[in-house]
XYZ file of C-alpha atoms in Angstrom:
675
model
C 138.625 103.725 61.306
C 141.799 104.604 59.436
C 143.655 102.384 56.996
C 147.218 101.093 57.273
C 148.188 103.398 54.405
C 146.855 106.436 56.294
C 148.808 105.380 59.375
C 152.080 106.073 57.564
C 151.272 109.529 56.201
C 152.421 111.408 59.302
C 150.501 113.214 62.026
C 146.863 113.778 61.000
C 146.550 117.568 61.241
C 144.164 118.658 58.482
C 141.620 118.017 59.702
C 142.439 117.143 63.308
C 140.953 113.826 64.399
C 138.092 114.120 66.912
C 139.049 114.078 70.583
C 137.213 111.009 71.877
C 139.261 110.845 75.084
C 139.993 107.598 76.894
C 138.247 104.383 75.937
C 136.317 103.296 79.062
C 136.214 99.667 77.886
C 139.938 98.963 78.285
C 142.328 99.108 81.269
C 144.224 102.339 81.864
C 147.468 103.251 83.578
C 147.226 104.630 87.118
C 147.276 108.400 87.490
C 150.836 109.681 87.849
C 151.807 112.255 90.490
C 154.781 114.260 89.162
C 154.234 117.225 91.535
C 155.118 119.808 88.926
C 155.419 123.483 89.766
C 153.415 126.007 87.736
C 156.490 126.728 85.631
C 157.132 123.028 85.067
C 153.513 122.516 83.969
C 153.970 125.245 81.359
C 157.208 123.633 80.224
C 155.491 120.241 79.848
C 152.761 121.871 77.743
C 155.280 123.766 75.622
C 157.205 120.548 75.034
C 154.048 118.753 73.871
C 152.923 121.555 71.562
C 156.229 121.610 69.657
C 155.028 118.572 67.694
C 152.308 120.734 66.113
C 152.160 123.947 64.016
C 151.172 127.120 65.932
C 147.720 127.476 64.334
C 146.648 124.297 66.178
C 147.944 125.328 69.609
C 144.736 127.149 70.603
C 142.797 123.914 70.125
C 145.327 121.495 71.575
C 146.750 123.446 74.544
C 143.632 123.274 76.784
C 143.102 119.538 76.288
C 146.805 118.739 76.789
C 146.774 120.837 79.963
C 143.719 118.907 81.171
C 145.461 115.568 80.476
C 148.488 116.697 82.454
C 146.392 117.798 85.424
C 144.068 114.777 85.323
C 146.494 111.939 84.497
C 149.955 113.319 85.321
C 151.159 113.021 81.720
C 150.268 114.263 78.217
C 149.466 111.123 76.215
C 147.670 113.025 73.421
C 144.601 110.750 73.428
C 143.127 112.655 70.455
C 145.816 111.079 68.273
C 145.328 107.467 69.374
C 144.758 105.966 65.914
C 141.327 104.467 65.140
C 142.690 101.206 63.768
C 142.821 97.590 64.927
C 146.324 97.628 66.386
C 148.109 94.331 65.754
C 151.136 92.822 64.013
C 149.975 92.791 60.380
C 151.845 90.635 57.839
C 155.005 92.433 56.756
C 153.919 92.826 53.106
C 151.023 95.061 54.172
C 153.289 97.862 55.412
C 154.052 100.514 52.736
C 157.818 100.661 53.368
C 160.907 101.004 51.175
C 162.855 98.312 53.071
C 162.028 94.988 54.690
C 164.109 96.015 57.704
C 161.950 99.042 58.514
C 158.759 97.045 57.876
C 159.981 94.448 60.387
C 160.488 97.145 63.022
C 156.921 98.381 62.415
C 155.643 94.809 62.763
C 157.225 94.669 66.229
C 155.927 98.122 67.278
C 152.366 97.254 66.268
C 152.555 94.039 68.276
C 153.718 95.914 71.378
C 150.576 98.073 71.218
C 148.100 95.297 70.361
C 145.376 95.382 73.103
C 145.726 91.600 73.397
C 149.394 92.140 74.280
C 149.694 95.600 75.841
C 148.784 96.236 79.465
C 147.527 99.822 78.960
C 147.399 100.335 75.177
C 146.032 103.897 75.139
C 148.863 105.037 77.422
C 151.339 103.179 75.145
C 152.311 100.905 78.062
C 153.180 97.355 77.040
C 153.886 95.765 80.440
C 155.169 96.334 83.968
C 152.743 99.179 84.739
C 154.944 101.822 83.119
C 156.910 100.147 80.323
C 156.361 102.636 77.502
C 156.702 102.059 73.756
C 156.483 105.822 73.230
C 155.761 108.751 75.522
C 152.847 110.086 73.463
C 150.873 109.365 70.283
C 152.554 112.090 68.226
C 155.780 110.117 68.513
C 154.013 106.972 67.276
C 152.751 108.685 64.101
C 156.112 110.287 63.359
C 158.090 107.065 63.903
C 155.849 105.090 61.550
C 156.129 107.810 58.908
C 159.929 107.893 59.188
C 160.161 104.111 58.985
C 157.968 104.007 55.887
C 160.201 106.610 54.178
C 163.540 105.157 55.336
C 166.117 103.875 52.848
C 168.955 101.436 53.521
C 171.302 104.412 53.867
C 169.473 106.037 56.774
C 169.201 105.384 60.520
C 166.300 106.499 62.709
C 167.504 107.936 66.020
C 165.125 107.856 69.005
C 165.598 109.655 72.337
C 163.221 108.161 74.925
C 160.408 107.711 72.433
C 161.102 110.947 70.555
C 162.181 110.456 66.917
C 165.096 112.848 66.500
C 165.044 112.077 62.787
C 166.523 110.083 59.937
C 170.285 110.477 59.587
C 172.534 109.320 56.741
C 174.381 106.067 57.497
C 175.836 102.996 55.801
C 173.767 100.001 54.642
C 175.619 97.918 57.244
C 174.596 100.265 60.088
C 171.515 99.691 62.272
C 168.280 101.071 60.830
C 167.284 102.345 64.297
C 169.199 103.299 67.429
C 167.071 103.714 70.561
C 167.936 105.085 73.985
C 165.437 105.235 76.835
C 165.907 106.981 80.173
C 169.556 107.914 79.709
C 169.698 110.317 82.653
C 172.842 111.704 84.300
C 173.428 109.237 87.210
C 173.097 111.721 90.084
C 169.630 112.690 88.798
C 168.325 109.189 88.142
C 165.910 109.087 91.090
C 162.239 108.115 91.094
C 161.191 111.666 91.963
C 163.194 113.172 89.109
C 161.883 110.504 86.753
C 158.248 111.364 87.485
C 158.969 115.009 86.647
C 161.004 114.276 83.524
C 158.392 111.847 82.205
C 155.662 114.438 82.769
C 157.822 116.980 80.917
C 158.025 114.536 78.007
C 161.825 114.438 77.975
C 162.470 110.869 79.137
C 160.585 107.616 79.555
C 160.825 104.187 81.128
C 161.111 101.596 78.367
C 161.172 98.617 80.747
C 163.214 96.036 78.846
C 161.450 94.983 75.655
C 158.654 97.595 75.590
C 160.825 100.518 74.503
C 162.948 98.312 72.243
C 159.841 96.913 70.460
C 160.814 93.290 71.166
C 158.070 92.223 73.590
C 156.249 89.060 72.494
C 153.570 88.843 75.177
C 153.701 86.681 78.312
C 155.299 83.910 76.233
C 158.448 86.067 76.391
C 159.340 84.703 79.799
C 157.269 81.529 80.031
C 160.208 79.307 79.070
C 162.478 81.007 81.597
C 159.771 80.837 84.248
C 159.216 77.145 83.551
C 162.971 76.512 83.813
C 163.091 78.508 87.047
C 160.275 76.499 88.662
C 161.694 73.215 87.351
C 165.227 73.956 88.564
C 163.892 75.271 91.888
C 162.300 71.862 92.377
C 165.568 70.132 91.554
C 167.542 72.374 93.913
C 165.159 72.804 96.842
C 162.928 69.710 96.679
C 165.441 67.248 95.279
C 163.402 66.376 92.202
C 162.286 67.752 88.860
C 159.025 65.837 89.273
C 156.732 68.564 90.593
C 153.429 66.696 90.482
C 151.441 67.571 93.588
C 153.843 70.363 94.529
C 152.385 73.844 95.074
C 153.929 77.083 93.814
C 152.382 80.312 95.183
C 153.109 83.708 93.653
C 151.374 86.888 92.450
C 150.851 88.947 89.321
C 149.104 88.166 86.028
C 149.450 91.499 84.254
C 152.305 91.594 81.746
C 155.387 89.412 82.016
C 153.995 87.910 85.219
C 151.159 86.429 83.157
C 153.606 83.688 82.165
C 153.573 82.157 85.640
C 150.303 80.271 85.220
C 151.289 78.586 81.958
C 154.827 77.880 83.194
C 153.562 76.184 86.362
C 151.382 73.786 84.377
C 154.127 72.992 81.864
C 156.476 72.281 84.806
C 153.823 69.912 86.166
C 152.985 71.615 89.470
C 150.028 73.419 91.042
C 150.436 77.145 90.416
C 148.391 79.544 92.561
C 148.695 83.132 91.365
C 147.084 86.059 93.186
C 145.966 89.119 91.215
C 144.077 92.122 92.610
C 142.922 93.473 89.240
C 140.110 91.536 87.579
C 140.972 92.784 84.061
C 144.311 90.944 83.624
C 142.910 87.956 85.512
C 140.021 87.686 83.057
C 142.346 88.366 80.113
C 144.678 85.475 81.014
C 141.721 83.158 81.618
C 140.148 83.998 78.251
C 143.508 83.562 76.514
C 143.817 80.082 78.014
C 146.819 80.902 80.186
C 144.858 80.342 83.393
C 142.764 77.217 84.001
C 140.586 78.332 86.912
C 139.680 81.521 88.780
C 138.319 81.941 92.307
C 137.495 84.905 94.515
C 136.911 82.828 97.625
C 139.884 81.989 99.861
C 138.098 78.896 101.285
C 137.582 77.569 97.773
C 141.185 78.417 96.920
C 142.495 76.361 99.850
C 140.138 73.524 98.996
C 141.363 73.425 95.370
C 144.992 73.431 96.541
C 144.337 70.373 98.721
C 142.488 68.580 95.910
C 145.244 69.304 93.375
C 147.953 68.168 95.792
C 146.144 64.861 96.292
C 145.379 64.250 92.613
C 148.825 65.420 91.459
C 147.211 66.941 88.372
C 148.840 70.167 87.106
C 146.689 73.230 87.756
C 146.900 76.986 87.328
C 144.536 78.701 89.741
C 144.018 82.450 89.713
C 143.079 83.930 93.090
C 141.252 87.228 92.625
C 142.460 89.026 95.701
C 145.508 90.451 97.408
C 148.491 88.120 97.699
C 149.056 89.237 101.305
C 145.635 87.828 102.227
C 146.573 84.590 100.488
C 149.920 84.275 102.286
C 148.275 84.998 105.654
C 145.548 82.432 104.953
C 148.215 79.807 104.184
C 149.867 80.651 107.525
C 146.522 80.254 109.286
C 146.012 76.824 107.684
C 149.471 75.764 108.797
C 148.977 76.982 112.367
C 145.506 75.390 112.654
C 146.207 72.046 110.971
C 149.991 71.662 110.901
C 149.723 71.157 107.134
C 152.131 73.146 104.957
C 150.193 73.650 101.726
C 152.895 75.438 99.743
C 156.282 74.076 98.635
C 157.677 76.918 96.519
C 157.000 80.635 96.676
C 157.884 83.848 94.898
C 156.367 87.183 93.829
C 156.024 89.004 90.514
C 154.176 92.168 91.400
C 155.718 95.208 89.666
C 157.706 96.380 92.667
C 160.086 98.289 90.426
C 157.138 100.717 90.439
C 155.806 100.286 94.003
C 153.979 103.572 94.531
C 152.385 104.113 91.104
C 150.341 100.970 90.576
C 152.993 98.278 90.673
C 151.944 97.029 94.119
C 148.564 97.315 95.822
C 148.512 97.363 99.650
C 146.325 94.794 101.337
C 144.542 97.464 103.408
C 142.822 98.954 100.332
C 140.585 97.806 97.508
C 141.871 98.371 93.979
C 139.600 101.410 93.557
C 140.639 102.873 96.911
C 144.297 102.350 96.036
C 143.957 104.210 92.730
C 142.291 107.107 94.495
C 144.798 107.336 97.340
C 147.937 107.054 95.174
C 146.844 110.165 93.255
C 145.319 112.219 96.099
C 147.619 111.310 99.018
C 150.754 109.665 97.591
C 152.696 109.923 100.866
C 149.978 108.051 102.776
C 149.763 105.485 99.976
C 153.508 104.877 100.254
C 153.164 104.217 103.998
C 150.427 101.646 103.372
C 152.496 99.909 100.681
C 155.393 99.529 103.070
C 153.163 98.239 105.884
C 151.645 95.740 103.473
C 155.092 94.537 102.414
C 155.991 93.971 106.069
C 152.870 91.837 106.559
C 153.638 89.868 103.404
C 157.217 89.165 104.488
C 156.101 88.142 107.970
C 153.790 85.495 106.505
C 156.437 84.296 104.039
C 158.988 84.004 106.847
C 156.620 81.853 108.894
C 156.006 79.473 106.005
C 159.686 79.429 105.087
C 160.638 78.388 108.607
C 158.112 75.567 108.254
C 159.800 74.260 105.080
C 158.639 76.341 102.112
C 161.358 77.592 99.732
C 161.047 81.204 98.612
C 163.063 83.216 96.098
C 163.040 86.774 94.794
C 162.005 86.899 91.149
C 164.048 89.973 90.281
C 161.114 92.382 90.600
C 162.716 94.303 93.520
C 160.491 92.518 96.056
C 163.235 92.007 98.641
C 164.822 95.376 97.886
C 161.556 97.248 98.508
C 160.714 95.032 101.488
C 164.054 95.940 103.033
C 163.394 99.636 102.411
C 160.021 99.141 104.102
C 161.705 97.726 107.215
C 160.655 94.108 106.712
C 162.742 91.260 108.131
C 164.618 90.253 104.962
C 168.223 91.080 105.827
C 170.835 88.348 105.763
C 173.384 88.357 108.550
C 176.810 89.082 107.095
C 175.391 89.441 103.579
C 176.622 91.920 101.001
C 174.610 94.652 99.312
C 172.950 92.218 96.921
C 172.244 89.449 99.435
C 169.073 88.996 101.461
C 167.429 86.384 103.663
C 166.151 84.757 100.463
C 168.145 84.361 97.251
C 167.464 85.999 93.938
C 166.478 83.419 91.355
C 169.609 84.410 89.448
C 171.817 83.681 92.468
C 170.449 80.200 93.170
C 168.590 79.005 90.089
C 169.309 80.780 86.801
C 172.746 82.317 87.351
C 174.635 79.186 86.368
C 172.543 78.994 83.203
C 173.654 82.515 82.222
C 177.271 81.591 82.992
C 176.968 78.672 80.572
C 175.773 81.080 77.887
C 172.081 80.089 77.987
C 169.449 82.774 77.786
C 166.054 83.768 76.330
C 166.602 83.708 72.572
C 163.458 84.492 70.559
C 162.183 85.004 67.045
C 159.136 86.476 65.299
C 157.728 85.334 61.934
C 156.764 88.583 60.210
C 154.422 86.805 57.793
C 151.991 86.344 60.678
C 151.508 82.791 59.415
C 151.298 80.036 62.089
C 152.723 77.583 59.559
C 155.950 79.588 59.444
C 156.175 79.457 63.236
C 155.626 75.688 63.207
C 158.374 75.336 60.596
C 160.827 77.380 62.683
C 159.961 75.307 65.760
C 160.864 72.173 63.817
C 164.084 73.770 62.557
C 165.138 74.776 66.086
C 164.396 71.336 67.516
C 166.384 69.619 64.757
C 169.339 71.954 65.302
C 169.444 71.313 69.053
C 169.113 67.552 68.601
C 172.037 67.607 66.164
C 174.195 69.671 68.547
C 173.265 67.822 71.738
C 175.653 64.838 71.445
C 178.664 67.142 71.096
C 178.006 69.402 74.111
C 179.674 68.975 77.495
C 178.043 66.926 80.219
C 177.490 70.105 82.221
C 175.112 71.588 79.646
C 173.474 68.394 78.397
C 170.596 68.662 80.877
C 169.872 72.173 79.588
C 169.769 70.857 76.030
C 167.370 68.083 77.075
C 165.072 70.614 78.777
C 165.176 72.945 75.781
C 164.552 70.224 73.196
C 161.552 69.040 75.206
C 160.338 72.636 75.392
C 160.536 73.403 71.690
C 159.066 70.029 70.703
C 156.004 70.763 72.868
C 155.820 74.538 72.311
C 153.134 74.466 69.637
C 150.632 72.429 71.641
C 150.722 74.821 74.610
C 149.028 77.611 72.603
C 151.329 80.348 73.856
C 151.041 82.800 70.974
C 149.491 86.130 71.989
C 149.912 88.713 69.249
C 152.716 88.086 66.767
C 153.770 84.603 65.646
C 156.699 84.407 68.049
C 158.685 81.833 69.979
C 160.917 81.922 73.058
C 163.663 79.338 73.486
C 166.508 79.327 76.007
C 169.676 78.565 74.093
C 173.439 78.927 74.358
C 175.811 80.657 71.946
C 176.277 77.721 69.587
C 172.556 76.989 69.595
C 171.521 80.575 68.842
C 173.931 80.943 65.934
C 173.008 77.562 64.468
C 169.251 78.154 64.769
C 169.516 81.622 63.199
C 171.535 80.308 60.252
C 169.137 77.404 59.738
C 166.100 79.720 59.763
C 167.841 82.095 57.340
C 168.527 79.168 55.018
C 164.866 78.089 55.218
C 163.777 81.607 54.195
C 166.157 81.484 51.225
C 164.673 78.143 50.139
C 161.077 79.332 50.568
C 160.310 76.956 53.440
C 159.581 80.049 55.571
C 157.582 82.590 53.588
C 158.822 85.942 54.944
C 161.638 87.486 56.995
C 162.089 86.444 60.602
C 163.197 88.843 63.353
C 165.582 87.307 65.870
C 165.994 88.944 69.247
C 166.158 88.137 72.950
C 164.934 89.440 76.247
C 167.276 92.070 77.682
C 167.258 89.752 80.712
C 170.096 87.658 79.352
C 173.737 86.630 79.611
C 175.147 89.972 78.445
C 172.220 92.345 78.050
C 171.670 93.625 81.581
C 173.686 94.992 84.474
C 171.338 94.687 87.440
C 172.876 94.076 90.889
C 169.612 92.755 92.327
C 168.850 90.438 89.423
C 170.943 89.554 86.356
C 174.300 90.345 87.964
C 173.346 89.528 91.561
C 175.732 86.548 91.460
C 178.726 88.735 90.530
C 180.854 88.976 93.692
C 184.015 90.835 92.637
C 182.521 94.260 93.431
C 181.462 95.014 89.852
C 177.776 94.111 90.261
C 176.932 97.836 90.313
C 178.948 98.587 87.154
C 177.227 98.845 83.760
C 180.061 98.368 81.268
C 178.732 95.012 80.059
C 175.286 96.204 78.954
C 176.634 99.350 77.280
C 179.416 97.484 75.501
C 176.886 94.906 74.385
C 174.643 97.203 72.361
C 177.641 99.071 70.955
C 179.129 95.773 69.806
C 175.795 94.541 68.434
C 175.360 97.762 66.447
C 178.477 97.372 64.305
C 178.315 93.580 64.051
C 175.026 93.442 62.201
C 171.984 94.316 64.355
C 169.039 95.852 62.471
C 168.253 97.958 65.529
C 169.642 98.355 69.031
C 168.287 99.835 72.260
C 169.855 100.903 75.573
C 167.677 101.535 78.632
C 167.855 102.861 82.173
C 165.587 100.714 84.311
C 163.755 97.516 83.524
C 162.730 94.693 85.829
C 164.057 96.010 89.137
C 163.335 99.663 88.426
C 164.461 103.105 87.379
C 168.020 103.883 88.432
C 168.630 100.254 89.457
C 169.464 98.763 86.038
C 171.137 99.430 82.696
C 170.006 97.061 79.953
C 170.016 96.732 76.205
C 168.781 94.630 73.355
C 168.587 94.227 69.595
C 166.519 93.098 66.665
C 168.083 91.422 63.626
C 166.153 90.701 60.439
C 166.835 87.392 58.696
C 165.768 87.696 55.042
C 167.436 84.652 53.518
C 170.438 86.557 52.181
C 174.067 85.587 52.695
C 174.596 88.995 54.297
C 171.897 88.300 56.912
C 173.621 85.021 57.766
C 176.966 86.760 58.172
C 175.390 89.406 60.403
C 173.717 86.773 62.559
C 176.909 84.764 62.977
C 179.050 87.763 63.872
C 176.571 89.511 66.150
C 175.170 86.528 68.065
C 178.634 85.211 68.903
C 179.540 88.563 70.436
C 176.137 88.997 72.092
C 176.712 85.907 74.252
C 180.509 85.808 74.641
C 180.620 89.343 76.057
C 178.614 88.362 79.142
C 180.277 84.984 79.603
C 183.711 86.677 79.512
C 182.594 89.236 82.107
C 181.202 86.517 84.372
C 184.432 84.543 83.918
C 186.518 87.552 85.007
C 184.342 87.926 88.115
C 185.383 84.426 89.201
C 182.519 82.221 88.001
C 183.911 78.746 87.269
C 181.127 77.782 84.830
C 181.759 80.916 82.804
C 185.523 80.198 82.893
C 184.990 76.742 81.385
C 182.464 78.043 78.853
C 184.653 80.847 77.519
C 187.664 78.537 77.325
C 185.702 76.125 75.111
C 184.456 79.022 73.018
C 188.021 80.250 72.444
C 188.987 76.765 71.291
C 186.198 76.893 68.703
C 186.864 80.493 67.579
C 190.537 81.183 66.884
C 190.079 84.969 66.719
C 188.503 85.137 70.192
C 191.022 85.959 72.921
C 189.695 86.642 76.414
C 191.634 87.753 79.489
C 191.319 84.948 82.033
C 191.625 85.482 85.807
C 194.177 83.767 88.029
C 192.723 82.544 91.335
C 194.125 83.453 94.737
C 194.974 79.973 96.008
C 195.823 80.969 99.580
C 193.010 83.022 101.132
C 195.120 83.671 104.257
C 197.542 85.623 102.088
C 194.963 88.397 101.689
C 194.780 88.959 105.436
C 198.497 88.550 106.001
C 199.323 91.171 103.364
C 197.710 93.894 105.465
C 199.249 92.862 108.788
C 202.852 93.798 108.005
């Protein structure tokens, strides 16, 4: 085992650490199939060796070549550090600045085996959401951060640390880009090659920006989605005895079980891989597990009758579960499911994000690496079967939505019956959860605000929970009637957050909040640090899946109907604006959620240290970080966003937003082209 101090001394080269290979006791990423030519294989090897002096190449070249041939990528397993990877208290990192130590705290959390999906492949979640491309990058980044002063900025290109560059104390301490590929070359096939070459990577959303906080990161949003789905589709927020069926317990999708119980319903979540299923059960996120479909159906009936909240993990393929629910309906006339969705990683459908029902997990892993074309055919056939079952249940009265994981997009590409007659490019037979459930929340300025207590002390987290609740309760009487229900939901959430035992990894909290709430909470936490009520700096951040952070036509911007849903100005402008308004670090990514080439998204981290300067940064940056997206949604014609930005301008005299004029006579549009 190495010490924390040794971890910051740079790449261990003299002597080289032993090559122990992959740890067989932990889950590993599926084998990638980049289909490199002989020349491209040599280029990938050359690119990997440039991290090391020539006298080591004779030793390292053969093992790197073997990794490339065996796993489709050079991870540099030899350099996976022999240390308990976790978010250590900030004072234990040997750094020159608290800002750089906070970034390290977040990186270590992203690679904690309790948090990360495939820690040895540096994958945090989503099957391919990388923190870094290889372990050499990890060592170099930590060394740079430990050496960094407040007049330097670390620049990272898709995991690769380009270096420390002189900058101002007010500048970000790190600027990260992931997957910034020329648009015409941003295809899945090109990505597989470029990732194998070590020149780009898929950072998902919060993996490559170091801001992932475990499944808790989306549990509040998932709870709100299920709760508001009940209000919209079932006519009530009382979900006792109602059944929600979905799939996925790996990374972000692991939130579904906890969210279902908090919302009060019966959540049934299918998962083909026993490892994440067992992990969520042991972490307390899943109440029960069954492998038997008969037992699964029996427990659904019992839970419906008793109206007791339940999270039930079904160890099997979700297609089998959907088809069994159809069979029950056809045989008994009883519809056992009220709400349905899917959170398999369909942004990555042919490399482990979705497992076809025709194969076991082991068979699927073999086929995707040996016969990828045949595997793709089976995935698409499986999607067609899944959609057929969902359609049958939907026609019987179940309400289904796309959870922004590219389920409907990939189902359509597979030839499944998901098209909507007369629908636009972003519209399908079933709505995206943004279109029907969460879109209005974004337009009101609400989104997944979050913070991390770098002390690692649960007492600090409890104190910040209390601070946030008090802030929202103080603001609630002054908000408009339209957003009061959101405030009620969010106050209830934060008041109960501690008892739900959601912390996995760092001492972090997720809380949906609007612009005024975020700014007020940040300033109150900063004040508490200054007074010693919170013992160490707090990192504030958010999911990239937010009001302004992501341009994604099949998710975050799927309810933008002015033709700009496929434009990415908002996300790019957002991180640029965050960078000079006070962010400690910023990140811009290609891909995330829906998949490579389908999304541009960005995020930030901002360190609150109790100083007046930190408060000024938080006020300036958070106001922009929300108003940008609300203004864009207003310009697209969203009435909620129009009202929200108008109120914001009244409260901030220096904010001036271009407002749209409506076309009052729709017939005028047609008449104008008839002359």
